[in-house]
Coordinates of C-alpha atoms in Angstrom, one line a residue:
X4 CA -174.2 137.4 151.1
X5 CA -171.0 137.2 153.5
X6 CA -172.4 133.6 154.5
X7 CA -172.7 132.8 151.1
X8 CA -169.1 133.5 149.9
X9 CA -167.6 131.8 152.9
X10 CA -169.7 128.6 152.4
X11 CA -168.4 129.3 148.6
X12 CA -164.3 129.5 150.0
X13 CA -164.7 126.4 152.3
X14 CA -165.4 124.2 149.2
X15 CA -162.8 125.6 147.4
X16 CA -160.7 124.6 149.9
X17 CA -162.1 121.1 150.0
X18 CA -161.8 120.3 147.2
X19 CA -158.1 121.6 146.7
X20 CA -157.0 119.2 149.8
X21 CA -159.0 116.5 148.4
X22 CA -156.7 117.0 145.6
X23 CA -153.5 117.0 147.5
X24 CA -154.2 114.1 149.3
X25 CA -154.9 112.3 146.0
X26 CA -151.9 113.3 144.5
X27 CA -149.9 112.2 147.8
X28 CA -151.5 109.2 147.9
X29 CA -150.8 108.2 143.9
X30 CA -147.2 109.1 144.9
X31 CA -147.1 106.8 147.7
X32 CA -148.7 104.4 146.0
X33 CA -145.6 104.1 142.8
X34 CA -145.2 100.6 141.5
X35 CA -142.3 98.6 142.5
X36 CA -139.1 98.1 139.8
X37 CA -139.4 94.8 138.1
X38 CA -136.2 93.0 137.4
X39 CA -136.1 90.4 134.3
X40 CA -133.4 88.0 136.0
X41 CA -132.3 86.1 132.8
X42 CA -130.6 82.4 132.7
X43 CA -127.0 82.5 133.7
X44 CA -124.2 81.2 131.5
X45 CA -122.0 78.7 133.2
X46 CA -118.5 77.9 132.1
X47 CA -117.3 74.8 133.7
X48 CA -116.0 71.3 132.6
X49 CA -118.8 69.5 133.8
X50 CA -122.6 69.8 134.0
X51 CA -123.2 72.2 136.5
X52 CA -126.6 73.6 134.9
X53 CA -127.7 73.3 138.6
X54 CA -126.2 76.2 139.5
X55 CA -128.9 78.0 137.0
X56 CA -131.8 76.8 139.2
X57 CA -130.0 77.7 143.0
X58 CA -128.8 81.3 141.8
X59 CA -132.3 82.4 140.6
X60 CA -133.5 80.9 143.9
X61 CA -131.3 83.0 145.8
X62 CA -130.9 86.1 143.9
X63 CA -135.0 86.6 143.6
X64 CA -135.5 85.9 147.4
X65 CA -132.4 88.5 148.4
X66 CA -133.7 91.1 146.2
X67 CA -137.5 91.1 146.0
X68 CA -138.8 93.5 148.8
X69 CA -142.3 93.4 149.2
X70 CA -143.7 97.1 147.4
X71 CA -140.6 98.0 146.2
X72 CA -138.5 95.7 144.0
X73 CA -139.7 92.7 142.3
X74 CA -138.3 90.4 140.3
X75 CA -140.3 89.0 137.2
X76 CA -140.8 85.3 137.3
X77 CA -138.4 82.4 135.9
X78 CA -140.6 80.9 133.4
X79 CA -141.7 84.5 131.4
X80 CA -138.2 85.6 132.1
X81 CA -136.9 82.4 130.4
X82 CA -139.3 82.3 127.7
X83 CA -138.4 85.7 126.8
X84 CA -134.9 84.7 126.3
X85 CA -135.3 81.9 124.6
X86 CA -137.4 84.0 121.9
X87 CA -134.9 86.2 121.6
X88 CA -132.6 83.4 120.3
X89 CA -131.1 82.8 123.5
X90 CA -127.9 85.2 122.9
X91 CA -124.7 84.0 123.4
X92 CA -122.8 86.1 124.5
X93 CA -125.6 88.1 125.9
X94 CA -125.2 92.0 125.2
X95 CA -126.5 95.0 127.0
X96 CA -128.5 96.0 123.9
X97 CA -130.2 92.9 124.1
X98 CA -130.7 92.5 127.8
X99 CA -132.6 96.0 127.2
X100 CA -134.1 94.7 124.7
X101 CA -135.3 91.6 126.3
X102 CA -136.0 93.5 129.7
X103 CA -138.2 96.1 127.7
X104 CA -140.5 93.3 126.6
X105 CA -141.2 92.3 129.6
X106 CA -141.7 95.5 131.2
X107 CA -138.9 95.4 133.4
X108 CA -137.1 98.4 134.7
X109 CA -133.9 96.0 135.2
X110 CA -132.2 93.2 133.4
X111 CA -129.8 91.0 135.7
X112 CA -127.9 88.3 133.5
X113 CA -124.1 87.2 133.9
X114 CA -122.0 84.0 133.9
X115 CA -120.6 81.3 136.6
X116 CA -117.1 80.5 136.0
X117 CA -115.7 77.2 137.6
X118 CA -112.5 76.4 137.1
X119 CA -111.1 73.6 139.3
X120 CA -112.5 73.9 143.1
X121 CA -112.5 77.5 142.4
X122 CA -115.8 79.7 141.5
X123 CA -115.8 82.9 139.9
X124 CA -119.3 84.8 139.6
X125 CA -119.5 88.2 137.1
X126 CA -123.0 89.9 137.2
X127 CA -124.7 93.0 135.2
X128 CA -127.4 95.0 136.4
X129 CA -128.8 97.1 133.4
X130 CA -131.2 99.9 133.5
X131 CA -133.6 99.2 130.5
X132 CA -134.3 102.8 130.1
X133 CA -130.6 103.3 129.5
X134 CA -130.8 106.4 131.6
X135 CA -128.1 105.3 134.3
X136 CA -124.8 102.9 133.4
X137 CA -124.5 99.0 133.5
X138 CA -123.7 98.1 136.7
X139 CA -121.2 95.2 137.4
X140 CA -120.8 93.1 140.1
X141 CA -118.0 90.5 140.3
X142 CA -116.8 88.2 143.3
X143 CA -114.7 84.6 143.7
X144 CA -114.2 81.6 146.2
X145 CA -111.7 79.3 146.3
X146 CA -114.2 76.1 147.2
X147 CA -117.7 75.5 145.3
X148 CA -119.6 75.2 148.6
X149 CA -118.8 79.3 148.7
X150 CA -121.1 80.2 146.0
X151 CA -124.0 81.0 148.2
X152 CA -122.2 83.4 150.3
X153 CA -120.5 85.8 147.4
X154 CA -124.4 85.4 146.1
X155 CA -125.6 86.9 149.3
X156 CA -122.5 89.8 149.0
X157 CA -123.4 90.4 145.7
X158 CA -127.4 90.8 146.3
X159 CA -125.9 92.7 149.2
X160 CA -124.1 95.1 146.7
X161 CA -127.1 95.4 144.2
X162 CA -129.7 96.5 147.1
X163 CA -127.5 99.1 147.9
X164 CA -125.6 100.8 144.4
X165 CA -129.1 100.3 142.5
X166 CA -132.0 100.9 144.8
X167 CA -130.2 102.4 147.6
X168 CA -131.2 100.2 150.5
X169 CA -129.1 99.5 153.3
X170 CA -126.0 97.0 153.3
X171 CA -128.3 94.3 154.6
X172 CA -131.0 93.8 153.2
X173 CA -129.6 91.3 151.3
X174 CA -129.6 89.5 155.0
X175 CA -133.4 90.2 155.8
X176 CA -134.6 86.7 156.5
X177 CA -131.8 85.9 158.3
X178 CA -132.7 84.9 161.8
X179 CA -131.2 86.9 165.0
X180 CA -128.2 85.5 166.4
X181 CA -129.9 84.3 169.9
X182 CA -131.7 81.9 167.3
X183 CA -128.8 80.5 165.5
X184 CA -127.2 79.6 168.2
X185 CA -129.8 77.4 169.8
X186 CA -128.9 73.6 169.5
X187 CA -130.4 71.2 166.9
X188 CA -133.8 69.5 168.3
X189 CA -132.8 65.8 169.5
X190 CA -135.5 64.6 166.8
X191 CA -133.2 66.2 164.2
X192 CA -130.3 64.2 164.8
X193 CA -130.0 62.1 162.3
X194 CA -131.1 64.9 159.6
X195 CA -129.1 66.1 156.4
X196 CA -127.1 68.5 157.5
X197 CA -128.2 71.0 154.6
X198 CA -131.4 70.3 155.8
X199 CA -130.6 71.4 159.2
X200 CA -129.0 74.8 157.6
X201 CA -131.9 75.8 155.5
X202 CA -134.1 74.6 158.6
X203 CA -131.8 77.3 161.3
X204 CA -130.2 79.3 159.1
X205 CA -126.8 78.0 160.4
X206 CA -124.6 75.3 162.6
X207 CA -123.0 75.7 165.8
X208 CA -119.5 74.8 165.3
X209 CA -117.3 72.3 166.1
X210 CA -120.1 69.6 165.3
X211 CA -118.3 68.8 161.8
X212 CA -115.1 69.1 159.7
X213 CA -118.1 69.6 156.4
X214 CA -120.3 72.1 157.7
X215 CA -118.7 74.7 160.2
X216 CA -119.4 78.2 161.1
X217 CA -118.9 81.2 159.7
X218 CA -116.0 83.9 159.9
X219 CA -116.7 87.0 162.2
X220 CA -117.0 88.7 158.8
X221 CA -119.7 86.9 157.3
X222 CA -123.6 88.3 157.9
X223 CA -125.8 86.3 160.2
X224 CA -127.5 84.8 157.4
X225 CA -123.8 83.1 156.4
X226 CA -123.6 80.6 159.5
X227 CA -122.4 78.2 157.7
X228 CA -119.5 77.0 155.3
X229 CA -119.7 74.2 152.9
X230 CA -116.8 72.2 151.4
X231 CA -117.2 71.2 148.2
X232 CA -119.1 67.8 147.2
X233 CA -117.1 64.5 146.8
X234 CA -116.8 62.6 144.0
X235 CA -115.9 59.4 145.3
X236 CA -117.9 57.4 148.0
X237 CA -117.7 57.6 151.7
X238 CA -117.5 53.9 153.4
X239 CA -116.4 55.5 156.3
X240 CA -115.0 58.6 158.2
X241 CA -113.0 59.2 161.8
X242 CA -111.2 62.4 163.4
X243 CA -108.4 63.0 165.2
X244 CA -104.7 64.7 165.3
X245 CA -102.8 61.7 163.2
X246 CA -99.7 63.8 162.2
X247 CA -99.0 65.3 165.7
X248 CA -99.4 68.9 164.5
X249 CA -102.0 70.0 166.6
X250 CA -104.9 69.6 164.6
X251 CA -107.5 67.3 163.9
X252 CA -107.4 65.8 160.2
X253 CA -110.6 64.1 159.1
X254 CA -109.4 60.4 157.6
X255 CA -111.8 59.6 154.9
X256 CA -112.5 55.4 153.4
X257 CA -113.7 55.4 150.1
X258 CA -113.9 52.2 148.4
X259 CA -110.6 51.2 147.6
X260 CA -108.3 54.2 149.0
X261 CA -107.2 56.1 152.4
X262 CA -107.4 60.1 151.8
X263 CA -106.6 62.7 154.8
X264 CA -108.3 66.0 155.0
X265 CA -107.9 69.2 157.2
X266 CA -110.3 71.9 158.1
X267 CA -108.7 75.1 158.2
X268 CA -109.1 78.8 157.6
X269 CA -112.6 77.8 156.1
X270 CA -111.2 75.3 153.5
X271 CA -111.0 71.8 153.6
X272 CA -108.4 70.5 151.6
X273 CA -106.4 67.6 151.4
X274 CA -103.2 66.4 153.0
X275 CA -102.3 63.3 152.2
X276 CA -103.6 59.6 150.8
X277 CA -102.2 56.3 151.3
X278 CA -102.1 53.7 148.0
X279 CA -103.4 50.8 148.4
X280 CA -102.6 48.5 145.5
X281 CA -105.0 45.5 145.7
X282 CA -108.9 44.5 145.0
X283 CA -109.9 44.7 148.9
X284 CA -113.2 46.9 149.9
X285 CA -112.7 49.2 152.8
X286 CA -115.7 49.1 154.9
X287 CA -114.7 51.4 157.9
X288 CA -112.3 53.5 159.9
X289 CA -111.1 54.4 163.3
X290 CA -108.5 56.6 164.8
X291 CA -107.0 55.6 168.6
X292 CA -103.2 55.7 169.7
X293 CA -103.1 52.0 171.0
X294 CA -99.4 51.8 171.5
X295 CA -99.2 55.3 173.2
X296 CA -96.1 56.1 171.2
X297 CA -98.1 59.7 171.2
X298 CA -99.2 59.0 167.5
X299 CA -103.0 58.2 166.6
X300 CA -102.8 54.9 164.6
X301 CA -105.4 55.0 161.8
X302 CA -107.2 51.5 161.5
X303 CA -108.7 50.7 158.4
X304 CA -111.2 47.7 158.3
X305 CA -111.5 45.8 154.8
X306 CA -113.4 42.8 153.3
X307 CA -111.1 40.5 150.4
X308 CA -112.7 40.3 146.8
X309 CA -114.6 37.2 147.4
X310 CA -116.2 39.3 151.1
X311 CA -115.2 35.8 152.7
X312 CA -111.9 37.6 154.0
X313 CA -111.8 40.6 156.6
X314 CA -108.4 42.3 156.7
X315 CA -107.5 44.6 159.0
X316 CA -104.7 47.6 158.4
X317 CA -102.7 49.7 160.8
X318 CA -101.3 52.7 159.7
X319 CA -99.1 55.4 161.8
X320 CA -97.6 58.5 160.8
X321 CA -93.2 58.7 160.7
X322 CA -93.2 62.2 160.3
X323 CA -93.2 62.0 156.2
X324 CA -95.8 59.6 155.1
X325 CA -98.3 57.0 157.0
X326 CA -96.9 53.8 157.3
X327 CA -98.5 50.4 157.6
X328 CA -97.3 48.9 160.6
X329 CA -99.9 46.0 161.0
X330 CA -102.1 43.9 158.2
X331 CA -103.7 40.9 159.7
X332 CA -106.6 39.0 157.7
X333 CA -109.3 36.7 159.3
X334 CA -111.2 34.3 156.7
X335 CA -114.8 34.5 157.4
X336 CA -116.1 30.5 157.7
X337 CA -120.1 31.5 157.5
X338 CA -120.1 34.5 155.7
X339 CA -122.3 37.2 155.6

């Protein structure tokens, strides 16, 4: 009978830590949070809808983490909004509402500002269930090319405030800093440079006055600054300290002007730009102090309106303004 009852106690305990281990197991095993990342609205003289397409890029790759948060994909997440009449302004009632129809536990919408060169980018993280507050997230650059980096700060922000990760996972895929500093293969040489920064993950510096590397306060993953993109064409480009300051300027040839650049404190602005009031076509650059008077001339190579005429310019710096010292033409007799 004793045998009996203990054979009767040993199931009972079976089947209670069968039960336990279920229930652990079914704990373990929650479902991630969804995010419904909506469209974002972008204020800006031009068309910049572009901007749509690289922050959902960016935003869903910094904050999905694999079992845990995932963010619901573009197309349902834009068909959603678009059935809901595309609000504008979008409210918090209807990102709930629109994040409850997808079966999201989060709804991340906001608004690009541009405004010049400058970028301003205001974000809002709401919990569908309404059981915790909006959360906001706001951040500027003074330069377009620094959108990806207050993207990465702001990803950086959300991971931690809403699902209580740690300040980097934002930076997960960013590769270790042995890596990023090894040097381009020699095959890549003649690769886009962007290319070469999604490819690493960053530049060395000192390589270019357009893509250079990061402060000592940006993550791993932020190697890289970008100036903003020209709108005028580049016929050719040269380097070298042509006011005597110190520092290099970068002298730029677009079609029919001279413009001067600097690199500095992770802008590049410019500094000056020499008129040129005629048809001619500049062609190319170069930058060499021939008359060692200390000051790198800046020669600027130019075809006439008919391209039977090459013309050749010489400019120097006299402290205020660049001055053309030379302008000799050669007529070409068999063309080109």
């Amino acid at each position: 009978m004793k045998s009996h009852k203990n054979k009767i106690t040993c199931v009972i305990l079976i089947g209670i830590v069968a039960l336990l281990t279920a229930s652990f197991n079914f704990a373990t095993a929650a479902e991630p949070k969804r995010i419904a990342l909506l469209p974002f609205k972008i204020n800006a003289e031009k068309d910049m809808s572009f901007l749509q397409n690289g922050i959902f890029d960016m935003l869903t790759s910094r904050l999905s983490q694999e079992g845990e948060v995932e963010v619901i994909g573009r197309q349902k997440a834009e068909s959603a909004f678009e059935a809901a009449g595309s609000p504008d302004p979008l409210t918090e009632s209807a990102a709930r509402t629109i994040g409850a129809g997808l079966n999201a536990d989060y709804t991340l919408f906001g608004s690009v500002t541009v405004l010049g060169n400058s970028i301003s980018l205001d974000t809002k993280m709401v919990d569908v269930s309404g059981q915790t507050p909006t959360s906001s997230f706001f951040d500027q650059s003074q330069d377009l090319g620094g959108i990806i980096t207050k993207v990465n700060q702001i990803a950086t922000q959300i991971n931690t405030a809403v699902f209580g990760g740690p300040a980097d996972v934002a930076q997960k895929a960013a590769p270790p800093a042995a890596e990023t500093a090894k040097p381009a293969p020699e095959e890549d040489a003649q690769a886009h440079p962007e290319k070469l920064v999604k490819g690493r993950g960053g530049i060395e510096a000192g390589g270019s006055p357009f893509i250079m590397s990061g402060t000592e306060e940006q993550s791993e993953s932020q190697q890289f600054w970008r100036s903003a993109r020209f709108s005028h064409l580049i016929n050719g480009l040269a380097t070298g300290d042509v006011d005597r300051d110190g520092k290099n300027e970068t002298v730029v040839a677009t079609p029919k002007g001279l413009i001067i650049y600097r690199a500095e404190s992770g802008k590049f602005y410019q500094t000056h730009e020499v008129k040129l009031n005629d048809n001619r076509i500049n062609i190319g650059v170069d930058i060499a102090d021939i008359n060692n008077n200390g000051y790198p001339e800046i020669f600027l190579t130019r075809l006439g309106a008919a391209l039977r005429v090459v013309q050749s310019s010489v400019f120097e710096y006299d402290g205020s303004n660049f001055i053309k010292i030379v302008d000799t033409s050669v007529e070409v007799i068999d063309g080109f």
